[in-house]
Amino acid sequence: MNIESAKTKEDLLDVQARGMRENLMFWGVPENPDENCTEIILNLCQNELKMERVKERVKIDRAHRSGKKMIGQRAKPRPIVAKFHSYEVKEEIRSKSSLLSKTDIGISQQFPKEIYERRKALIPIMKREREKGREVKLVRDRLFINNREYKPT
């Protein structure tokens, strides 16, 4: 791939990621027919994340299930994608996700598939460095170890 098309591809990926900036993925939320995903998320924020004044503060532009519905014994609930009106509220919800550690529900940021793949490759390195006692941060598809960006060799 030439340099110009690689840059164009990265620019497109950046635009896609910015479009998902206010989105969160909610994993493991039981799925029911005729459900209202917005109400499910608002109830989760109030009851599990212990947020106050949820109906006033948490504005959701859209919420829906993502992916193909699976049928059978191995079927898992599809994740809910929620687009929040406010980035600050989205970050507050994400910061409280550890309150769900004793449940089957998880919260993560939404990224384009290519960024997910890059992150997936960095996670083992992140864990190894954390075990060594280093300060580690994974920001989008970039890994920082002791405040220096990790560059694979």
Short mmCIF file of C-alpha atoms in Angstrom, two decimals:
data_model
loop_
_atom_site.label_atom_id
_atom_site.label_comp_id
_atom_site.label_asym_id
_atom_site.label_seq_id
_atom_site.Cartn_x
_atom_site.Cartn_y
_atom_site.Cartn_z
CA MET A 1 0.00 0.00 0.00
CA ASN A 2 1.44 3.39 -0.89
CA ILE A 3 1.93 6.13 1.70
CA GLU A 4 -0.92 8.29 0.43
CA SER A 5 -3.54 5.53 0.54
CA ALA A 6 -2.29 4.44 3.99
CA LYS A 7 -2.77 8.01 5.23
CA THR A 8 -6.24 8.15 3.68
CA LYS A 9 -7.12 4.87 5.37
CA GLU A 10 -5.88 6.20 8.74
CA ASP A 11 -7.83 9.44 8.23
CA LEU A 12 -11.00 7.47 7.53
CA LEU A 13 -10.41 5.32 10.61
CA ASP A 14 -9.95 8.49 12.67
CA VAL A 15 -13.26 9.91 11.40
CA GLN A 16 -15.02 6.63 12.23
CA ALA A 17 -13.52 6.57 15.74
CA ARG A 18 -14.50 10.19 16.39
CA GLY A 19 -18.05 9.35 15.34
CA MET A 20 -18.10 6.70 18.08
CA ARG A 21 -16.64 8.98 20.75
CA GLU A 22 -19.90 9.28 22.69
CA ASN A 23 -20.76 5.57 22.35
CA LEU A 24 -20.53 2.80 24.91
CA MET A 25 -21.08 -0.93 24.49
CA PHE A 26 -23.00 -2.76 27.22
CA TRP A 27 -22.16 -6.48 27.23
CA GLY A 28 -24.05 -9.33 28.90
CA VAL A 29 -27.35 -7.47 29.37
CA PRO A 30 -30.17 -10.06 29.16
CA GLU A 31 -32.18 -9.75 25.96
CA ASN A 32 -35.98 -9.72 25.89
CA PRO A 33 -38.52 -9.33 23.08
CA ASP A 34 -40.11 -5.86 22.95
CA GLU A 35 -37.35 -4.36 25.09
CA ASN A 36 -36.52 -0.66 25.20
CA CYS A 37 -32.71 -0.40 25.15
CA THR A 38 -32.75 3.23 26.30
CA GLU A 39 -34.77 2.32 29.41
CA ILE A 40 -32.51 -0.66 30.10
CA ILE A 41 -29.43 1.60 30.11
CA LEU A 42 -31.11 4.28 32.24
CA ASN A 43 -32.18 1.64 34.80
CA LEU A 44 -28.67 0.18 34.82
CA CYS A 45 -27.20 3.64 35.48
CA GLN A 46 -29.58 4.24 38.37
CA ASN A 47 -29.68 0.81 40.01
CA GLU A 48 -26.26 -0.74 39.33
CA LEU A 49 -24.01 2.29 38.82
CA LYS A 50 -25.72 4.27 41.62
CA MET A 51 -25.96 7.46 39.59
CA GLU A 52 -28.24 10.23 40.83
CA ARG A 53 -30.87 12.15 38.85
CA VAL A 54 -30.45 9.77 35.91
CA LYS A 55 -33.64 10.81 34.07
CA GLU A 56 -32.49 14.46 34.14
CA ARG A 57 -28.76 14.02 33.49
CA VAL A 58 -28.35 10.99 31.22
CA LYS A 59 -29.55 11.76 27.71
CA ILE A 60 -29.27 8.94 25.19
CA ASP A 61 -29.53 9.85 21.51
CA ARG A 62 -29.86 6.21 20.38
CA ALA A 63 -29.61 2.75 21.91
CA HIS A 64 -29.97 -0.57 20.15
CA ARG A 65 -28.69 -4.14 20.06
CA SER A 66 -25.77 -4.81 17.73
CA GLY A 67 -25.06 -7.92 15.73
CA LYS A 68 -27.01 -10.90 14.54
CA LYS A 69 -29.41 -12.52 16.99
CA MET A 70 -28.29 -16.03 17.86
CA ILE A 71 -30.75 -18.79 18.67
CA GLY A 72 -30.07 -21.90 20.70
CA GLN A 73 -28.27 -23.00 23.84
CA ARG A 74 -25.02 -21.18 23.05
CA ALA A 75 -26.74 -17.87 22.29
CA LYS A 76 -25.43 -14.91 24.26
CA PRO A 77 -27.23 -11.60 24.52
CA ARG A 78 -26.14 -9.16 21.84
CA PRO A 79 -24.39 -6.05 23.13
CA ILE A 80 -26.29 -2.78 23.42
CA VAL A 81 -24.70 0.21 21.71
CA ALA A 82 -25.70 3.52 23.29
CA LYS A 83 -24.87 6.97 21.94
CA PHE A 84 -24.89 9.53 24.74
CA HIS A 85 -25.67 13.19 24.19
CA SER A 86 -22.85 14.23 26.53
CA TYR A 87 -19.26 12.97 26.43
CA GLU A 88 -18.85 13.86 30.11
CA VAL A 89 -21.82 11.69 31.14
CA LYS A 90 -20.52 8.86 28.95
CA GLU A 91 -17.14 9.06 30.71
CA GLU A 92 -18.84 9.11 34.13
CA ILE A 93 -20.70 5.91 33.23
CA ARG A 94 -17.50 4.30 31.93
CA SER A 95 -15.62 5.26 35.09
CA LYS A 96 -18.26 3.53 37.23
CA SER A 97 -18.11 0.27 35.24
CA SER A 98 -16.05 -1.40 37.98
CA LEU A 99 -19.25 -1.44 40.07
CA LEU A 100 -20.45 -4.17 37.69
CA SER A 101 -17.52 -6.50 38.45
CA LYS A 102 -19.71 -8.94 40.38
CA THR A 103 -22.29 -9.13 37.57
CA ASP A 104 -22.30 -10.57 34.06
CA ILE A 105 -22.52 -7.06 32.61
CA GLY A 106 -19.56 -5.14 31.22
CA ILE A 107 -19.07 -1.72 29.66
CA SER A 108 -16.52 -0.73 27.04
CA GLN A 109 -15.92 2.05 24.56
CA GLN A 110 -16.97 1.45 20.99
CA PHE A 111 -14.27 1.53 18.32
CA PRO A 112 -14.11 0.59 14.64
CA LYS A 113 -13.20 -3.08 14.08
CA GLU A 114 -9.63 -2.29 12.99
CA ILE A 115 -8.95 -0.40 16.21
CA TYR A 116 -10.39 -3.32 18.22
CA GLU A 117 -7.93 -5.62 16.44
CA ARG A 118 -4.99 -3.33 17.19
CA ARG A 119 -6.03 -3.07 20.84
CA LYS A 120 -6.37 -6.84 21.05
CA ALA A 121 -2.75 -7.23 19.93
CA LEU A 122 -1.57 -4.71 22.56
CA ILE A 123 -3.41 -6.19 25.56
CA PRO A 124 -0.91 -9.03 26.27
CA ILE A 125 1.93 -6.49 26.21
CA MET A 126 -0.06 -4.17 28.47
CA LYS A 127 -0.66 -6.99 31.00
CA ARG A 128 2.99 -8.07 30.95
CA GLU A 129 4.22 -4.52 31.55
CA ARG A 130 1.66 -3.96 34.32
CA GLU A 131 2.90 -7.15 36.06
CA LYS A 132 6.40 -5.62 35.97
CA GLY A 133 5.02 -2.68 37.95
CA ARG A 134 5.07 -0.19 35.11
CA GLU A 135 2.43 2.48 34.61
CA VAL A 136 0.42 1.42 31.56
CA LYS A 137 -2.34 3.14 29.59
CA LEU A 138 -4.15 1.99 26.46
CA VAL A 139 -5.54 5.01 24.63
CA ARG A 140 -7.55 4.11 21.56
CA ASP A 141 -5.01 1.99 19.63
CA ARG A 142 -1.86 3.34 21.29
CA LEU A 143 -0.10 1.84 24.30
CA PHE A 144 1.80 4.05 26.74
CA ILE A 145 4.30 2.55 29.18
CA ASN A 146 5.60 4.94 31.83
CA ASN A 147 4.20 7.84 29.75
CA ARG A 148 6.13 6.78 26.61
CA GLU A 149 4.38 5.43 23.56
CA TYR A 150 5.16 1.77 22.89
CA LYS A 151 6.32 1.16 19.33
CA PRO A 152 6.49 -2.50 18.26
CA THR A 153 9.78 -3.44 16.64
#
